[in-house]
């Protein structure tokens, strides 16, 4: 264990600056640590052997005696989805808004650790002390209720950690972004702003939720047949817009998908959906006439086990869609998910459905992140001395940095694991620490580069072969070796018999001395098996050999 006694203020991203945005940020103030957000990412096509990824918290875990808390900025999966997996390693108090706390309580409950966690529900727009960190939450509009930016006042200056945000004059749920609060911070003086870069390549403004409500209302009014709308579960304003549009068109609304039902419960618990009648469940939906039903479903990103994927594959037990029905994607394609989404769309087309995705004719989605004009507005209000673009690929960070420079801020492009000292001067990367990604594999966290996932990657592409070999005292093969090669050969396929015969012959040809010693024989037999397979499949599958001396 290391005991740095550094007197400084520093920012360290341990996730969230790369393509797979899973946020875990650390602030260090005179040696004391505060974590901000703790989210998951999806392996997607880049890491097919790992569905869910979390940031590697090793650096933080080693110093958890100095970690005073974990603050959650909002209830998106990439900001709080990893709390249940990583909290047992960190064991610090949590701070979240009422809605984010309601979402978190469910997740901690499912993980069986709710009773152990000290979860503080913080009233919106509060100011509080967590250890030496003087925190002020500022409300921002985003695609989830109760998103907040975090101002951190320290003796070295104030850091504004924006989290995800946008400007929206009419976000439908909650107030617009607190521009007056940001302006006041700007007058007070802001040392550094750590800010969202997701849409730094997009010109203009992100658009308003209110506009989406109008578009959905007009669109749904004219549709016949069954209607399904896919969107993010925690976008409570969007779910409400879809519901109101449905009700205006004489349709009742059913929720399909567990995350939607969880978000509905969290929303109602914290005072949202007040005048929305209870949603129908999946069983009830099937009994309604086509023109009187609208379903809101999960799966806008093509997730294979989601309600929409099942509907598209016609394997959903309660509902099927086809000729005359319409599916609306009230969402954008998150980079990396394009293939999966296209596959779901094609299946829906094949079934005869009309598929509507957001475009200029059907503006059924707006982003929750700031486009260039919104970024400019925030820089104009906050006037930070230093800018730290986060949340985006390198090209987004670069574009964001150029924009920050226009407003007199000095940009710092850093990557996960870079510790950026913000004070005292000079502002620069002062060390690089361990960072990376872990895969959530059932109840375990596995390093992506480790042996287990390495083996799984090989099995995925090259298959796996397991041979079982019985030999007598002298190392002569008894009976026929057994070969299983799931993912490579069918059970009982002739090739496996031939490989077994080859293996027996190769082992019987080995020198007698070698055949008497277990470890040497096992290794030699494994090599022989690998050879016998390589000759037939011209691949290098994972090869295991069990040796039994009888
Ligand atoms: Zn977000």
XYZ file of C-alpha atoms and ligand atoms in Angstrom:
551
model
C 0.000 0.000 0.000
C 1.192 3.509 -0.827
C 0.658 6.481 1.451
C 0.945 9.624 -0.617
C 0.932 12.727 1.523
C 0.476 15.029 -1.455
C -0.928 18.441 -0.602
C -2.792 19.253 -3.775
C -6.053 19.139 -5.662
C -6.150 16.587 -8.470
C -8.630 14.994 -10.845
C -8.300 11.361 -11.906
C -10.648 9.664 -14.378
C -10.652 5.877 -13.979
C -13.275 5.401 -16.705
C -15.239 7.746 -18.886
C -12.700 9.356 -21.177
C -12.693 6.585 -23.820
C -15.153 5.139 -26.338
C -16.854 2.935 -23.766
C -18.151 5.561 -21.384
C -18.298 4.079 -17.922
C -17.726 6.862 -15.494
C -15.589 6.601 -12.397
C -13.962 9.863 -11.413
C -11.777 10.623 -8.435
C -10.930 13.970 -6.852
C -8.000 14.140 -4.463
C -7.801 16.998 -1.976
C -4.698 16.992 0.250
C -4.641 13.210 0.161
C -8.372 12.685 0.811
C -10.394 11.103 -1.991
C -13.914 11.629 -3.330
C -15.386 9.452 -6.097
C -17.937 10.810 -8.531
C -20.149 8.315 -10.419
C -19.557 4.612 -10.916
C -21.023 3.286 -14.145
C -21.000 0.308 -16.487
C -20.206 0.034 -20.173
C -21.194 -2.623 -22.686
C -18.641 -4.929 -24.303
C -20.474 -4.800 -27.639
C -18.645 -6.012 -30.727
C -15.277 -4.904 -29.326
C -15.415 -7.325 -26.362
C -17.949 -10.005 -27.323
C -16.828 -12.249 -24.456
C -17.826 -9.603 -21.904
C -21.366 -8.234 -21.942
C -20.993 -5.766 -19.093
C -17.822 -3.878 -18.218
C -16.937 -1.902 -15.120
C -13.943 0.356 -14.479
C -10.981 -1.299 -12.759
C -11.122 0.257 -9.271
C -7.812 -1.223 -8.014
C -6.137 2.141 -7.411
C -9.103 3.389 -5.416
C -9.563 0.129 -3.518
C -5.956 0.290 -2.266
C -6.696 3.729 -0.831
C -10.239 3.216 0.352
C -9.294 4.257 3.904
C -9.004 7.764 2.497
C -12.153 7.625 0.354
C -14.806 9.785 2.042
C -17.685 9.108 -0.324
C -19.112 8.325 -3.749
C -21.374 10.972 -5.245
C -23.773 10.066 -8.051
C -24.630 12.830 -10.542
C -27.591 11.036 -12.171
C -29.389 7.723 -12.617
C -27.974 6.546 -15.948
C -26.340 3.112 -16.091
C -23.024 4.577 -17.232
C -22.990 6.688 -14.046
C -24.384 4.351 -11.379
C -24.670 0.889 -12.950
C -21.424 -0.394 -11.388
C -22.171 0.672 -7.807
C -23.633 -2.706 -6.812
C -20.593 -4.585 -8.219
C -17.882 -2.256 -6.913
C -19.281 -1.001 -3.604
C -18.261 -4.180 -1.735
C -14.652 -3.280 -2.660
C -14.985 0.413 -1.753
C -17.425 0.372 1.205
C -17.829 4.160 1.344
C -20.968 6.272 1.953
C -23.046 7.051 -1.159
C -24.736 10.342 -2.004
C -27.514 10.597 -4.590
C -30.658 12.547 -5.493
C -34.045 11.066 -4.479
C -34.645 9.515 -7.932
C -31.085 8.185 -8.329
C -31.268 6.836 -4.767
C -34.540 5.050 -5.581
C -32.930 3.455 -8.656
C -29.837 2.535 -6.616
C -31.813 1.011 -3.744
C -33.373 -1.454 -6.202
C -29.971 -2.439 -7.595
C -28.377 -2.781 -4.150
C -31.386 -4.805 -3.025
C -31.069 -7.164 -6.007
C -27.375 -7.589 -5.128
C -28.324 -8.341 -1.504
C -26.206 -5.526 -0.016
C -28.784 -2.789 0.616
C -28.559 -3.316 4.395
C -24.794 -2.728 4.428
C -24.652 0.421 2.311
C -24.900 3.884 3.813
C -26.915 5.625 1.093
C -27.616 9.313 1.713
C -30.516 10.761 -0.238
C -29.516 14.354 -0.868
C -32.253 16.955 -1.512
C -31.954 18.543 -4.956
C -29.661 21.560 -5.410
C -28.158 21.150 -1.927
C -24.800 22.171 -0.607
C -23.065 19.763 1.746
C -19.698 18.821 3.171
C -18.322 15.353 2.471
C -15.043 15.139 4.371
C -13.096 18.238 3.326
C -15.045 18.495 0.039
C -17.476 21.431 -0.028
C -20.058 20.260 -2.574
C -22.845 22.130 -4.305
C -25.269 20.380 -6.611
C -26.627 22.418 -9.533
C -29.625 21.178 -11.457
C -29.178 20.439 -15.144
C -31.517 19.210 -17.863
C -30.629 15.744 -19.202
C -32.504 12.675 -20.439
C -33.187 11.414 -16.912
C -34.844 13.138 -13.933
C -32.751 15.004 -11.353
C -29.415 15.181 -13.171
C -27.042 17.523 -11.369
C -23.654 19.096 -11.883
C -21.272 19.230 -8.962
C -19.320 22.301 -7.860
C -16.425 21.367 -5.586
C -15.008 24.297 -3.602
C -11.478 23.801 -2.286
C -8.676 26.007 -0.955
C -7.047 25.615 -4.406
C -10.112 26.867 -6.228
C -13.485 25.604 -7.437
C -13.906 22.699 -9.819
C -17.138 22.318 -11.746
C -17.860 18.691 -12.650
C -20.775 19.040 -15.072
C -21.797 15.385 -15.402
C -24.137 14.880 -18.369
C -26.209 17.934 -19.199
C -27.883 19.959 -21.922
C -29.779 23.208 -22.261
C -33.502 22.751 -22.735
C -35.917 25.616 -22.076
C -38.717 23.072 -21.564
C -37.361 19.712 -20.341
C -40.921 18.671 -19.260
C -39.683 17.135 -16.011
C -37.796 19.308 -13.555
C -36.516 22.836 -14.169
C -34.221 23.874 -17.031
C -30.458 23.887 -16.414
C -29.627 26.346 -13.610
C -27.921 28.960 -15.802
C -28.130 31.580 -13.038
C -26.300 29.191 -10.696
C -23.575 28.618 -13.295
C -23.262 32.366 -13.897
C -22.866 32.934 -10.134
C -20.111 30.324 -10.057
C -18.467 32.067 -12.989
C -18.467 35.371 -11.084
C -17.023 33.634 -8.015
C -14.247 32.176 -10.217
C -13.870 28.621 -11.490
C -10.452 27.006 -11.569
C -11.431 24.079 -13.810
C -14.458 22.636 -15.554
C -14.673 18.886 -16.221
C -17.302 18.749 -18.936
C -19.372 16.419 -21.164
C -18.015 16.075 -24.747
C -20.506 13.540 -26.183
C -21.958 15.916 -28.780
C -18.977 18.239 -29.223
C -19.049 17.444 -32.969
C -22.722 18.439 -33.334
C -23.522 21.971 -34.502
C -26.320 24.038 -33.043
C -28.535 22.910 -30.179
C -29.634 19.463 -29.011
C -33.349 20.345 -29.146
C -36.130 20.163 -26.586
C -38.088 17.306 -24.996
C -41.174 19.459 -25.520
C -40.639 19.249 -29.295
C -40.428 15.460 -29.057
C -43.750 15.385 -27.196
C -45.421 17.345 -30.014
C -43.920 15.082 -32.694
C -44.937 11.892 -30.882
C -48.468 13.176 -30.314
C -48.939 14.020 -33.995
C -47.401 10.770 -35.176
C -49.225 8.402 -32.843
C -52.596 10.087 -33.517
C -52.544 8.938 -37.125
C -51.358 5.344 -36.600
C -53.553 2.271 -36.925
C -52.825 -1.215 -35.622
C -50.554 -1.969 -32.709
C -47.882 0.576 -31.803
C -44.661 -0.120 -29.924
C -42.226 2.601 -28.868
C -38.699 1.808 -27.721
C -36.858 4.233 -25.477
C -34.515 4.348 -22.476
C -36.264 3.198 -19.317
C -35.047 6.052 -17.121
C -36.109 8.777 -19.560
C -39.166 9.545 -17.453
C -40.100 12.656 -19.457
C -40.053 10.610 -22.678
C -42.103 7.767 -21.192
C -44.619 10.368 -20.015
C -44.713 11.998 -23.485
C -45.328 8.642 -25.166
C -48.033 7.843 -22.633
C -49.797 11.183 -23.090
C -49.615 10.820 -26.874
C -51.119 7.348 -26.581
C -53.900 8.472 -24.282
C -54.737 11.348 -26.645
C -55.063 8.756 -29.429
C -57.400 6.567 -27.320
C -54.765 3.956 -26.523
C -53.839 2.384 -23.189
C -50.186 1.858 -22.375
C -48.353 -1.291 -21.304
C -44.706 -1.475 -20.201
C -42.582 -4.313 -21.592
C -39.217 -4.956 -19.983
C -37.888 -5.179 -16.447
C -35.845 -1.980 -16.507
C -38.963 0.000 -17.546
C -40.953 -1.462 -14.662
C -38.100 -0.662 -12.248
C -37.822 2.910 -13.536
C -41.621 3.312 -13.296
C -41.521 2.205 -9.641
C -38.592 4.542 -8.854
C -40.372 7.425 -10.626
C -43.669 6.952 -8.787
C -41.818 6.547 -5.478
C -40.214 9.961 -5.955
C -43.300 11.848 -7.100
C -43.242 11.550 -10.903
C -46.048 10.198 -13.146
C -48.521 11.811 -10.714
C -51.446 12.027 -13.148
C -50.489 9.024 -15.276
C -52.698 5.984 -14.579
C -50.915 2.753 -13.650
C -49.410 1.054 -16.705
C -50.830 -2.237 -17.924
C -48.613 -5.253 -17.527
C -47.555 -7.600 -20.307
C -50.353 -10.126 -19.730
C -53.115 -7.490 -19.870
C -51.792 -6.003 -23.103
C -52.630 -9.055 -25.192
C -56.365 -8.675 -24.507
C -56.715 -5.156 -25.910
C -57.906 -4.473 -29.479
C -54.958 -3.477 -31.704
C -56.052 0.156 -32.091
C -56.405 0.627 -28.341
C -52.925 -0.531 -27.339
C -49.506 1.074 -27.228
C -46.547 -0.659 -25.676
C -43.405 1.020 -24.424
C -40.540 -1.415 -24.535
C -36.878 -1.796 -23.716
C -34.385 -2.771 -26.402
C -33.780 0.490 -28.291
C -30.082 -0.497 -28.502
C -30.776 -3.957 -29.920
C -30.002 -5.690 -26.599
C -30.504 -9.396 -27.370
C -32.589 -10.308 -24.314
C -34.759 -7.175 -24.366
C -38.506 -7.081 -24.944
C -38.110 -5.549 -28.415
C -35.558 -8.144 -29.559
C -37.970 -10.888 -28.495
C -40.884 -9.192 -30.231
C -38.789 -8.820 -33.396
C -37.815 -12.499 -33.271
C -41.470 -13.374 -32.529
C -40.438 -15.240 -29.384
C -42.187 -12.924 -26.924
C -44.731 -14.920 -24.910
C -47.313 -12.102 -24.643
C -47.246 -10.111 -27.840
C -46.515 -10.336 -31.514
C -46.334 -7.578 -34.096
C -46.714 -7.831 -37.836
C -48.464 -6.397 -40.907
C -50.163 -3.076 -40.075
C -48.263 -2.500 -36.817
C -45.706 0.230 -36.156
C -42.496 0.338 -34.118
C -41.025 3.732 -33.227
C -37.421 4.091 -32.038
C -37.519 7.109 -29.720
C -33.780 6.884 -29.217
C -30.446 7.293 -30.935
C -27.989 4.586 -31.893
C -25.207 4.518 -29.346
C -21.937 3.936 -31.234
C -21.047 0.245 -31.140
C -24.683 -0.890 -31.125
C -25.433 -0.213 -34.807
C -25.291 -3.850 -35.930
C -27.501 -5.140 -33.139
C -30.084 -2.396 -33.755
C -30.095 -3.002 -37.517
C -30.691 -6.704 -36.916
C -33.759 -5.947 -34.781
C -35.019 -3.436 -37.358
C -34.624 -5.944 -40.209
C -36.524 -8.603 -38.278
C -39.350 -6.127 -37.689
C -39.427 -5.176 -41.398
C -39.484 -8.865 -42.315
C -42.497 -9.357 -40.034
C -44.273 -6.597 -41.982
C -43.994 -3.816 -39.393
C -43.509 -0.163 -40.233
C -40.349 1.042 -38.471
C -39.893 4.721 -37.664
C -36.532 6.087 -36.528
C -35.777 9.717 -35.602
C -35.257 11.992 -38.622
C -36.266 15.447 -39.764
C -39.718 14.216 -40.757
C -40.222 12.398 -37.455
C -38.291 14.267 -34.726
C -39.110 11.598 -32.138
C -35.845 11.908 -30.229
C -33.477 14.553 -28.922
C -30.095 13.962 -27.333
C -29.512 14.558 -23.635
C -26.051 15.999 -24.253
C -24.959 19.519 -25.199
C -24.278 20.417 -28.820
C -21.726 23.120 -29.685
C -23.945 26.148 -29.018
C -24.851 24.809 -25.592
C -21.192 24.182 -24.748
C -20.402 27.752 -25.842
C -23.167 29.098 -23.610
C -21.812 27.200 -20.579
C -18.223 28.334 -21.171
C -19.504 31.882 -21.487
C -21.275 31.601 -18.117
C -18.661 29.667 -16.153
C -15.452 31.105 -17.671
C -13.209 28.364 -16.250
C -9.439 28.910 -16.265
C -8.866 25.256 -17.212
C -11.054 22.872 -19.214
C -10.981 19.077 -18.931
C -13.124 17.502 -21.677
C -14.426 14.049 -20.699
C -17.034 11.585 -21.970
C -16.262 10.974 -25.622
C -13.774 9.607 -28.072
C -10.521 11.432 -28.739
C -12.010 13.419 -31.659
C -14.842 14.668 -29.405
C -12.366 15.665 -26.697
C -10.241 17.509 -29.259
C -13.177 19.427 -30.715
C -14.311 20.298 -27.205
C -10.792 21.491 -26.346
C -10.764 23.817 -29.373
C -14.092 25.284 -28.315
C -12.855 25.790 -24.727
C -9.803 27.633 -26.033
C -12.113 30.087 -27.837
C -13.403 31.080 -24.410
C -9.956 31.599 -22.926
C -9.806 28.282 -21.059
C -6.671 26.150 -21.155
C -7.731 22.653 -22.248
C -6.145 19.486 -20.864
C -6.666 16.285 -22.838
C -6.196 13.355 -20.511
C -6.993 9.650 -20.566
C -8.189 7.188 -17.958
C -5.520 6.753 -15.309
C -3.995 10.226 -15.807
C -3.883 12.154 -12.529
C -4.263 15.828 -13.429
C -3.020 18.159 -10.700
C -5.287 21.215 -10.711
C -3.560 23.087 -7.909
C -1.128 24.367 -6.857
C 0.345 25.417 -10.232
C 1.415 24.109 -12.671
C -1.724 22.310 -13.871
C -0.385 19.103 -15.421
C -0.558 15.319 -15.352
C 1.483 14.435 -12.274
C 1.273 10.637 -12.434
C -0.403 7.795 -14.304
C -2.090 5.093 -12.265
C -3.579 1.677 -12.978
C -6.867 1.881 -14.861
C -8.730 -0.384 -17.226
C -11.852 -2.443 -17.569
C -13.167 -5.490 -15.765
C -15.869 -7.771 -17.100
C -18.848 -8.595 -14.900
C -19.076 -12.371 -15.242
C -21.930 -13.683 -13.135
C -20.912 -12.827 -9.570
C -17.251 -12.237 -10.447
C -15.191 -9.380 -11.848
C -12.601 -10.579 -14.348
C -9.776 -8.588 -15.939
C -10.356 -8.268 -19.703
C -6.729 -9.119 -20.374
C -6.647 -11.999 -17.879
C -6.412 -15.746 -18.509
C -10.089 -16.597 -18.048
C -11.398 -14.129 -20.605
C -8.412 -14.772 -22.848
C -9.433 -18.436 -22.899
C -13.054 -17.497 -23.528
C -12.056 -15.280 -26.441
C -10.177 -18.211 -27.964
C -13.090 -20.566 -27.389
C -15.405 -18.027 -28.988
C -13.449 -17.845 -32.227
C -11.439 -21.066 -32.301
C -13.540 -23.453 -30.233
C -12.458 -25.724 -27.422
C -11.376 -29.367 -27.467
C -11.315 -31.551 -24.386
C -9.696 -34.962 -24.603
C -9.921 -37.708 -21.955
C -7.317 -40.408 -22.027
C -7.034 -43.544 -19.895
C -3.607 -45.254 -19.674
C -2.262 -48.193 -17.684
C 0.781 -48.281 -15.362
C 3.139 -48.445 -18.350
C 1.359 -45.563 -20.123
C -0.299 -47.700 -22.791
C -3.639 -46.317 -23.934
C -6.641 -48.250 -22.584
C -9.798 -48.171 -24.670
C -10.638 -45.297 -27.053
C -9.830 -41.727 -25.872
C -12.889 -39.473 -25.611
C -12.931 -36.178 -27.483
C -15.481 -33.373 -26.967
C -15.257 -30.264 -29.097
C -18.372 -28.112 -28.566
C -18.436 -25.219 -31.002
C -16.031 -27.061 -33.317
C -17.505 -30.500 -34.087
C -20.941 -31.972 -33.582
C -21.332 -34.627 -30.922
C -20.301 -37.993 -32.430
C -19.002 -36.453 -35.679
C -16.579 -38.778 -37.493
C -13.702 -36.283 -37.188
C -13.696 -36.654 -33.395
C -13.286 -40.437 -33.731
C -10.367 -39.953 -36.101
C -8.758 -37.456 -33.720
C -9.206 -39.942 -30.854
C -7.533 -42.678 -32.926
C -4.650 -40.335 -33.872
C -4.213 -39.378 -30.225
C -4.064 -43.032 -29.061
C -1.498 -43.864 -31.760
C 0.683 -40.800 -30.985
C 0.684 -41.612 -27.255
C 1.505 -45.306 -27.786
C 4.450 -44.210 -29.971
C 5.946 -42.089 -27.191
C 9.096 -43.290 -25.365
C 8.273 -45.679 -22.520
C 10.035 -43.528 -19.890
C 7.916 -40.485 -20.710
C 4.724 -42.518 -20.638
C 5.344 -43.537 -17.007
C 5.420 -39.969 -15.636
C 1.986 -38.246 -15.311
C 2.914 -34.594 -15.840
C 5.227 -35.253 -18.777
C 2.743 -37.621 -20.391
C -0.146 -35.189 -19.967
C 1.829 -32.365 -21.623
C 3.036 -34.602 -24.448
C -0.478 -35.978 -25.015
C -1.894 -32.456 -25.065
C 0.646 -31.477 -27.724
C -0.264 -34.605 -29.684
C -3.962 -33.762 -29.443
C -3.295 -30.192 -30.568
C -1.401 -31.562 -33.588
C -4.158 -34.026 -34.478
C -6.745 -31.246 -34.400
C -4.659 -28.625 -36.159
C -4.192 -31.008 -39.067
C -7.979 -31.249 -39.531
C -9.361 -27.798 -38.738
C -6.381 -25.540 -39.467
C -7.175 -23.511 -36.342
C -5.733 -23.259 -32.859
C -8.580 -24.044 -30.493
C -8.188 -24.129 -26.722
C -7.048 -27.682 -25.955
C -7.434 -29.424 -22.593
C -6.470 -32.972 -21.759
C -7.539 -35.127 -18.812
C -5.251 -38.038 -18.073
C -6.499 -40.963 -16.018
C -4.131 -43.735 -14.967
C -6.011 -46.997 -14.442
Zn -26.452 10.473 -18.666
